[in-house]
Amino acid sequence: MTWEMWAALAVVCVTVYGLLKRWETRLVLLSSGFVMCLLSLNPIAAFQQFDKSMTSASLIIVICSAMGFARVMNITKCDLHLVSLLTKPLNKLGILLLPCCMIVTGVVSIAISSLAGMCAAIGPTICALMIRAGFRPAMAAATVIASTLPSFWSPGSSHNGFVAKLADWPIMDYLTYTGTRTLLISIVCIALMVGCCLLFGDFKKGGFENDGVHDAANKVDLPEHPNLLWAFAPLLPVVLLFVVAVCFPQVKISVATAMLIGVIYTLLVTRFNPADITRKFFDGMGHGYGNILGLIIAAGVFAAGLRSCGVIDVFVEALKGSSDLAKLGAAVGPYVLGVMTGSGDAAAFAFNEAVTPHAAAFGLTIPDLGYLASVAATFGRVSSPLAAGVIVISGIAGVSPIEVIKRSAPVQICTLTFLFLIS
């Protein structure tokens, strides 16, 4: 290892300490990223990554539009009507509300492949519902990000398409081949999340009165007779995205389009002041950029620092040489890389591009090795405080990303172990 890599590891340790001490997250990540780029004598990399992250069209469109829509739901009280409608029957479920929310979120993840986009779209509704029912905000957030495994049933998943192409299989044949495993690990993940909730003591009848930003929300009186049309408004964008993706796959509809349609629907059914709705929508967009995209930008600079010091490249090269332990490498390697970078795509594509085509030489098949690596990278992403989706859902729940991954990471590791054993 070079001295730059040793220095980078020291910076990472300081970064983790700062995050654990709850220093300003954006300051910690930005500072660490710039320091590592300076140590590698490549300071321009930090500035380039900053420019790239702050102008990422896909993230800006998804997050800003979803946060603007969430602000509209707040001012019109449509979110409270939905919570009131759902809480009455679901409150009786107690802790069983957690698996129910995971199933609902899993279905949504099939339509919305982006973790950040899915969290922005359904996170406000699920978090509000679970917190109202008596779950800690951190557990509500962890429930959302741990519910994405059904996305591996989606023909539109980039990971599925990539591995199927490597194997020269039709995409539907690949989905059929891996579908049973996806179902099994989804069930295991749900069961483990329930166990984690009990272990952390994250469910209590009546809720947790002094838990962060939701203190005021917990004291808001819900509508006694919720309006069905108002209650449907928060769900409309999600339903629209799912219906179009499943029934009309040839039609492409963005998250922003769905959110705008939801705003128009809300305006029509609530007859709220259009000027106030417009103002709040754009206020919410600005809040989403400053507080959520700001964290994603800082995380991107931090990852650029790791790349500049050569940490990520060395890790990927080490995986390429692990032919005798390819299966273990496919499970551990992409997971650790996903944790380090906060990107499941980068980790999965790096491993599958370099190692998976040689699966036959290891006594494995391309679909088996590629699927294991793809799922492992996804688990790594939702175990990382740097992941965009983790940052998004933490912002929605009003908790630290560290508090969320304290609950999600152990569940992902155990589920990955189970997948490793059955693969």
Coordinates of C-alpha atoms in Angstrom, one line a residue:
M1 CA 0.0 0.0 0.0
T2 CA 1.2 3.5 -0.8
W3 CA 1.4 6.3 1.7
E4 CA -1.6 8.0 0.1
M5 CA -3.7 4.9 0.8
W6 CA -2.6 4.8 4.5
A7 CA -3.4 8.5 4.8
A8 CA -6.8 7.9 3.1
L9 CA -7.6 5.2 5.7
A10 CA -6.7 7.6 8.5
V11 CA -9.0 10.2 7.0
V12 CA -11.8 7.6 6.7
C13 CA -11.3 6.8 10.4
V14 CA -11.6 10.5 11.3
T15 CA -14.7 10.8 9.0
V16 CA -16.4 7.9 10.8
Y17 CA -15.6 9.5 14.2
G18 CA -17.0 12.8 13.0
L19 CA -20.2 11.2 11.8
L20 CA -20.6 9.2 15.0
K21 CA -20.1 12.4 17.0
R22 CA -22.8 14.0 14.8
W23 CA -20.8 16.8 13.5
E24 CA -22.2 18.6 10.5
T25 CA -22.4 15.8 8.0
R26 CA -21.8 17.9 4.8
L27 CA -18.8 19.6 6.4
V28 CA -17.2 16.3 7.5
L29 CA -17.6 14.6 4.1
L30 CA -16.6 17.7 2.0
S31 CA -13.5 18.3 4.2
S32 CA -12.5 14.6 4.1
G33 CA -12.9 14.4 0.4
F34 CA -10.9 17.6 -0.3
V35 CA -8.1 16.4 2.1
M36 CA -7.7 13.1 0.4
C37 CA -7.7 14.7 -3.1
L38 CA -5.0 17.1 -1.8
L39 CA -2.9 14.2 -0.4
S40 CA -3.0 12.5 -3.8
L41 CA -1.9 15.8 -5.4
N42 CA -5.2 15.8 -7.4
P43 CA -7.3 18.6 -5.8
I44 CA -9.1 19.3 -9.1
A45 CA -10.8 15.9 -8.7
A46 CA -12.8 17.2 -5.7
F47 CA -14.0 20.2 -7.6
Q48 CA -14.9 18.2 -10.7
Q49 CA -16.9 15.8 -8.6
F50 CA -18.6 18.7 -6.8
D51 CA -19.6 20.1 -10.2
K52 CA -20.8 16.7 -11.4
S53 CA -22.9 15.9 -8.3
M54 CA -24.6 19.3 -8.1
T55 CA -25.7 19.1 -11.7
S56 CA -26.8 15.5 -11.7
A57 CA -30.1 15.8 -13.7
S58 CA -31.6 12.5 -12.6
L59 CA -31.1 13.1 -8.9
I60 CA -32.2 16.8 -9.1
I61 CA -35.4 15.9 -11.0
V62 CA -36.4 13.0 -8.7
I63 CA -35.5 14.5 -5.3
C64 CA -36.5 18.1 -5.8
S65 CA -39.9 17.2 -7.4
A66 CA -40.7 14.7 -4.7
M67 CA -39.8 17.1 -1.9
G68 CA -41.9 19.8 -3.5
F69 CA -44.8 17.4 -3.7
A70 CA -44.3 16.4 -0.1
R71 CA -44.4 20.1 0.9
V72 CA -47.7 20.4 -1.0
M73 CA -49.1 17.4 0.8
N74 CA -48.1 19.0 4.1
I75 CA -49.7 22.4 3.5
T76 CA -53.0 20.8 2.2
K77 CA -53.1 18.2 5.0
C78 CA -53.6 15.5 2.5
D79 CA -50.9 13.5 4.2
L80 CA -52.8 13.6 7.5
H81 CA -56.0 12.4 5.8
L82 CA -54.0 9.4 4.4
V83 CA -52.4 8.7 7.7
S84 CA -55.8 8.9 9.4
L85 CA -57.4 6.6 6.9
L86 CA -54.6 3.9 7.1
T87 CA -53.9 4.2 10.8
K88 CA -57.3 3.2 12.0
P89 CA -57.2 -0.4 10.6
L90 CA -53.4 -0.8 10.7
N91 CA -52.9 0.5 14.2
K92 CA -54.5 -2.7 15.3
L93 CA -51.7 -4.7 13.7
G94 CA -49.1 -3.4 16.2
I95 CA -45.6 -4.5 15.2
L96 CA -47.1 -6.4 12.2
L97 CA -47.4 -3.1 10.5
L98 CA -43.7 -3.3 9.8
P99 CA -43.9 -6.3 7.4
C100 CA -47.0 -4.8 5.8
C101 CA -45.1 -1.6 5.1
M102 CA -42.1 -3.6 3.7
I103 CA -44.4 -5.5 1.3
V104 CA -46.0 -2.2 0.1
T105 CA -42.6 -0.6 -0.3
G106 CA -41.2 -3.7 -2.1
V107 CA -44.0 -3.5 -4.6
V108 CA -43.3 0.2 -5.2
S109 CA -39.6 -0.6 -5.7
I110 CA -40.5 -2.7 -8.8
A111 CA -41.8 0.4 -10.4
I112 CA -39.2 2.9 -9.1
S113 CA -35.7 1.4 -9.5
S114 CA -33.8 4.3 -8.0
L115 CA -33.4 3.9 -4.2
A116 CA -33.3 7.7 -3.8
G117 CA -36.4 8.1 -6.0
M118 CA -38.4 5.4 -4.2
C119 CA -37.5 6.8 -0.8
A120 CA -38.5 10.3 -1.9
A121 CA -41.8 9.1 -3.4
I122 CA -43.1 6.8 -0.7
G123 CA -40.9 7.7 2.3
P124 CA -43.0 10.5 3.7
T125 CA -46.1 8.4 3.7
I126 CA -44.5 5.2 5.2
C127 CA -42.5 7.1 7.8
A128 CA -45.5 9.1 8.9
L129 CA -47.6 6.0 9.2
M130 CA -45.1 4.0 11.1
I131 CA -44.1 6.8 13.5
R132 CA -47.8 7.5 14.2
A133 CA -48.3 3.7 14.9
G134 CA -45.5 3.7 17.5
F135 CA -42.2 3.0 15.7
R136 CA -39.1 5.1 16.2
P137 CA -38.2 7.3 13.2
A138 CA -34.9 5.5 12.6
M139 CA -36.7 2.1 12.4
A140 CA -39.3 3.6 10.0
A141 CA -36.5 4.8 7.7
A142 CA -34.6 1.5 7.9
T143 CA -37.9 -0.3 7.0
V144 CA -38.1 1.6 3.7
I145 CA -34.5 1.1 2.5
A146 CA -34.6 -2.6 3.5
S147 CA -37.6 -3.3 1.3
T148 CA -36.1 -3.0 -2.2
L149 CA -35.4 -6.7 -2.9
P150 CA -38.5 -7.2 -5.0
S151 CA -36.9 -4.8 -7.5
F152 CA -34.9 -7.8 -8.7
W153 CA -38.2 -9.1 -10.2
S154 CA -38.3 -6.1 -12.5
P155 CA -37.4 -6.6 -16.2
G156 CA -36.3 -3.0 -16.3
S157 CA -33.6 -3.4 -13.6
S158 CA -30.2 -2.5 -15.0
H159 CA -28.6 -5.2 -12.9
N160 CA -30.9 -7.9 -14.3
G161 CA -30.3 -6.7 -17.8
F162 CA -26.6 -6.6 -17.4
V163 CA -26.2 -10.1 -16.0
A164 CA -28.7 -11.6 -18.5
K165 CA -26.6 -10.1 -21.3
L166 CA -23.4 -11.6 -19.9
A167 CA -25.1 -15.0 -19.7
D168 CA -26.7 -14.5 -23.1
W169 CA -30.1 -15.4 -21.6
P170 CA -33.4 -13.7 -22.4
I171 CA -34.2 -11.4 -19.5
M172 CA -37.4 -13.2 -18.6
D173 CA -35.6 -16.6 -18.4
Y174 CA -33.1 -14.9 -16.0
L175 CA -35.9 -13.5 -13.8
T176 CA -37.6 -16.9 -13.7
Y177 CA -34.3 -18.5 -12.7
T178 CA -33.6 -16.1 -9.9
G179 CA -37.2 -15.3 -8.8
T180 CA -37.4 -18.0 -6.1
R181 CA -34.2 -16.7 -4.4
T182 CA -35.5 -13.2 -4.5
L183 CA -38.7 -14.3 -2.8
L184 CA -36.8 -16.3 -0.1
I185 CA -34.4 -13.5 0.7
S186 CA -37.3 -11.0 0.8
I187 CA -39.1 -13.1 3.4
V188 CA -35.9 -13.6 5.4
C189 CA -35.2 -9.8 5.3
I190 CA -38.7 -9.0 6.6
A191 CA -38.4 -11.5 9.4
L192 CA -35.0 -10.1 10.4
M193 CA -36.3 -6.6 10.3
V194 CA -39.0 -7.5 12.8
G195 CA -36.4 -9.1 15.0
C196 CA -34.2 -6.1 14.8
C197 CA -37.1 -3.9 15.8
L198 CA -37.7 -6.0 18.9
L199 CA -34.0 -6.1 19.7
F200 CA -33.7 -2.3 19.5
G201 CA -37.0 -1.7 21.3
D202 CA -38.2 0.4 18.4
F203 CA -41.9 -0.2 18.8
K204 CA -44.0 1.0 21.6
K205 CA -47.8 1.6 21.9
G206 CA -48.3 5.3 21.9
G207 CA -45.0 6.1 20.2
F208 CA -41.9 7.8 21.4
E209 CA -42.8 11.3 22.4
N210 CA -39.3 12.8 22.5
D211 CA -37.8 11.4 19.3
G212 CA -36.5 14.2 17.2
V213 CA -38.2 16.3 14.6
H214 CA -41.5 14.4 14.8
D215 CA -42.4 15.6 18.3
A216 CA -44.6 18.2 16.8
A217 CA -46.0 15.9 14.3
N218 CA -47.0 13.4 16.9
K219 CA -49.2 16.0 18.6
V220 CA -51.1 17.0 15.5
D221 CA -54.8 16.0 15.6
L222 CA -55.7 13.7 12.7
P223 CA -58.9 14.3 10.8
E224 CA -61.7 12.3 12.4
H225 CA -63.4 11.7 9.1
P226 CA -60.7 11.5 6.4
N227 CA -61.6 12.5 2.9
L228 CA -60.9 9.7 0.5
L229 CA -60.0 11.9 -2.4
W230 CA -57.6 13.9 -0.3
A231 CA -56.2 10.7 1.2
F232 CA -55.4 9.3 -2.3
A233 CA -53.4 12.4 -3.3
P234 CA -50.1 11.3 -1.6
L235 CA -50.3 7.9 -3.3
L236 CA -51.3 9.1 -6.7
P237 CA -47.7 9.5 -8.1
V238 CA -46.6 6.1 -6.8
V239 CA -49.7 4.4 -8.2
L240 CA -49.3 6.2 -11.5
L241 CA -45.6 5.1 -11.8
F242 CA -46.5 1.5 -11.0
V243 CA -49.5 1.2 -13.3
V244 CA -47.6 2.8 -16.2
A245 CA -44.5 0.6 -15.6
V246 CA -46.5 -2.6 -15.4
C247 CA -49.3 -2.1 -17.9
F248 CA -47.8 0.4 -20.3
P249 CA -44.0 -0.4 -20.3
Q250 CA -43.6 1.4 -23.7
V251 CA -44.7 4.6 -22.1
K252 CA -41.9 6.4 -20.3
I253 CA -43.0 8.6 -17.3
S254 CA -40.6 10.3 -15.0
V255 CA -40.9 10.8 -11.3
A256 CA -41.2 14.5 -11.8
T257 CA -44.1 14.1 -14.2
A258 CA -45.9 11.9 -11.7
M259 CA -45.3 14.4 -8.9
L260 CA -46.6 17.3 -11.0
I261 CA -49.7 15.3 -11.9
G262 CA -50.2 14.6 -8.2
V263 CA -49.9 18.4 -7.5
I264 CA -52.6 19.1 -10.2
Y265 CA -54.9 16.5 -8.7
T266 CA -54.4 17.9 -5.2
L267 CA -55.2 21.4 -6.5
L268 CA -58.4 20.1 -8.1
V269 CA -59.7 18.0 -5.1
T270 CA -58.7 20.4 -2.3
R271 CA -59.4 23.7 -4.1
F272 CA -56.5 25.1 -2.2
N273 CA -55.1 28.5 -3.1
P274 CA -53.1 27.9 -6.3
A275 CA -50.6 30.6 -5.4
D276 CA -49.9 29.0 -2.0
I277 CA -49.5 25.6 -3.5
T278 CA -47.1 26.8 -6.2
R279 CA -45.1 28.7 -3.6
K280 CA -44.8 25.7 -1.3
F281 CA -44.0 23.4 -4.1
F282 CA -40.9 25.4 -5.1
D283 CA -40.0 26.0 -1.4
G284 CA -40.0 22.2 -1.0
M285 CA -37.8 21.8 -4.1
G286 CA -35.3 24.3 -2.6
H287 CA -35.3 22.5 0.7
G288 CA -34.7 19.2 -1.0
Y289 CA -31.7 20.5 -2.9
G290 CA -30.1 22.2 0.0
N291 CA -30.6 19.6 2.7
I292 CA -30.7 16.3 0.7
L293 CA -28.8 16.9 -2.5
G294 CA -26.3 18.9 -0.4
L295 CA -25.5 15.7 1.4
I296 CA -25.3 13.7 -1.8
I297 CA -22.8 16.3 -3.2
A298 CA -20.7 16.0 -0.1
A299 CA -20.7 12.2 -0.3
G300 CA -19.7 12.4 -3.9
V301 CA -16.6 14.5 -3.1
F302 CA -15.7 12.0 -0.3
A303 CA -15.9 9.1 -2.8
A304 CA -13.8 11.1 -5.2
G305 CA -11.1 11.4 -2.5
L306 CA -11.1 7.7 -2.0
R307 CA -10.7 7.2 -5.8
S308 CA -7.9 9.7 -6.0
C309 CA -5.9 8.0 -3.3
G310 CA -6.3 4.7 -5.1
V311 CA -8.3 2.9 -2.4
I312 CA -11.2 1.9 -4.6
D313 CA -9.1 0.8 -7.6
V314 CA -6.9 -1.4 -5.4
F315 CA -10.0 -3.0 -3.9
V316 CA -11.5 -3.8 -7.3
E317 CA -8.1 -5.2 -8.5
A318 CA -8.0 -7.4 -5.5
L319 CA -11.4 -8.8 -6.3
K320 CA -10.2 -9.7 -9.9
G321 CA -7.5 -11.9 -8.4
S322 CA -9.8 -13.8 -6.0
S323 CA -10.6 -16.6 -8.5
D324 CA -10.3 -19.3 -5.9
L325 CA -12.7 -17.5 -3.7
A326 CA -15.0 -16.1 -6.4
K327 CA -18.2 -16.9 -4.6
L328 CA -17.1 -15.4 -1.4
G329 CA -15.6 -12.5 -3.3
A330 CA -19.0 -11.9 -5.0
A331 CA -20.7 -11.7 -1.7
V332 CA -18.2 -9.7 0.4
G333 CA -16.5 -7.6 -2.3
P334 CA -19.4 -5.8 -3.8
Y335 CA -21.0 -5.4 -0.3
V336 CA -17.9 -3.7 1.1
L337 CA -17.5 -1.6 -2.1
G338 CA -21.1 -0.6 -1.9
V339 CA -20.7 0.5 1.8
M340 CA -17.5 2.5 0.9
T341 CA -19.0 4.3 -2.1
G342 CA -22.7 4.4 -1.3
S343 CA -23.4 3.1 -4.8
G344 CA -24.8 -0.3 -5.5
D345 CA -24.5 0.2 -9.2
A346 CA -20.8 1.0 -9.2
A347 CA -20.0 -2.0 -7.0
A348 CA -22.1 -4.5 -8.9
F349 CA -21.0 -3.4 -12.4
A350 CA -17.3 -3.3 -11.4
F351 CA -17.4 -6.9 -10.2
N352 CA -19.7 -8.3 -12.9
E353 CA -17.7 -6.7 -15.6
A354 CA -14.3 -8.0 -14.4
V355 CA -15.1 -11.3 -12.7
T356 CA -18.5 -12.7 -13.6
P357 CA -17.7 -13.5 -17.3
H358 CA -15.2 -16.1 -15.9
A359 CA -17.7 -17.8 -13.7
A360 CA -17.3 -21.2 -15.5
A361 CA -13.7 -21.3 -14.6
F362 CA -14.7 -21.1 -10.9
G363 CA -17.2 -23.9 -11.2
L364 CA -20.1 -21.4 -11.1
T365 CA -22.6 -20.1 -13.6
I366 CA -22.8 -16.5 -14.8
P367 CA -26.4 -16.0 -13.6
D368 CA -25.6 -17.4 -10.1
L369 CA -22.4 -15.3 -9.6
G370 CA -23.9 -12.2 -11.2
Y371 CA -27.0 -12.4 -9.1
L372 CA -25.1 -12.8 -5.9
A373 CA -22.8 -9.9 -6.7
S374 CA -25.8 -7.7 -7.7
V375 CA -27.7 -8.4 -4.5
A376 CA -24.6 -8.0 -2.4
A377 CA -23.9 -4.6 -3.9
T378 CA -27.5 -3.6 -3.2
F379 CA -27.1 -4.7 0.5
G380 CA -23.9 -2.6 0.7
R381 CA -25.7 0.4 -0.6
V382 CA -28.4 0.3 2.0
S383 CA -25.7 -0.3 4.7
S384 CA -23.9 2.9 3.8
P385 CA -24.4 6.3 5.3
L386 CA -23.2 7.8 2.0
A387 CA -25.9 6.2 -0.2
A388 CA -28.3 8.8 -1.7
G389 CA -31.3 6.8 -0.7
V390 CA -30.2 6.4 2.9
I391 CA -29.6 10.2 3.0
V392 CA -33.0 10.9 1.5
I393 CA -35.0 8.7 3.9
S394 CA -32.9 9.9 6.9
G395 CA -33.8 13.5 6.0
I396 CA -37.5 12.6 5.6
A397 CA -37.5 10.8 9.0
G398 CA -35.5 13.5 10.6
V399 CA -32.7 11.2 11.9
S400 CA -29.0 10.7 11.4
P401 CA -28.0 8.2 8.6
I402 CA -25.9 6.5 11.2
E403 CA -29.0 5.7 13.3
V404 CA -30.7 4.2 10.2
I405 CA -27.8 1.9 9.1
K406 CA -27.3 0.7 12.7
R407 CA -30.6 -1.0 12.1
S408 CA -30.4 -1.9 8.4
A409 CA -26.7 -3.1 8.1
P410 CA -27.0 -6.1 10.5
V411 CA -30.2 -7.2 8.7
Q412 CA -28.5 -6.9 5.3
I413 CA -25.4 -8.9 6.4
C414 CA -27.5 -11.7 7.8
T415 CA -29.7 -11.8 4.7
L416 CA -26.6 -11.8 2.5
T417 CA -25.2 -14.7 4.5
F418 CA -28.4 -16.7 3.9
L419 CA -28.2 -16.0 0.2
F420 CA -24.5 -17.1 0.1
L421 CA -25.4 -20.4 1.7
I422 CA -28.3 -21.2 -0.7
S423 CA -26.5 -20.0 -3.8

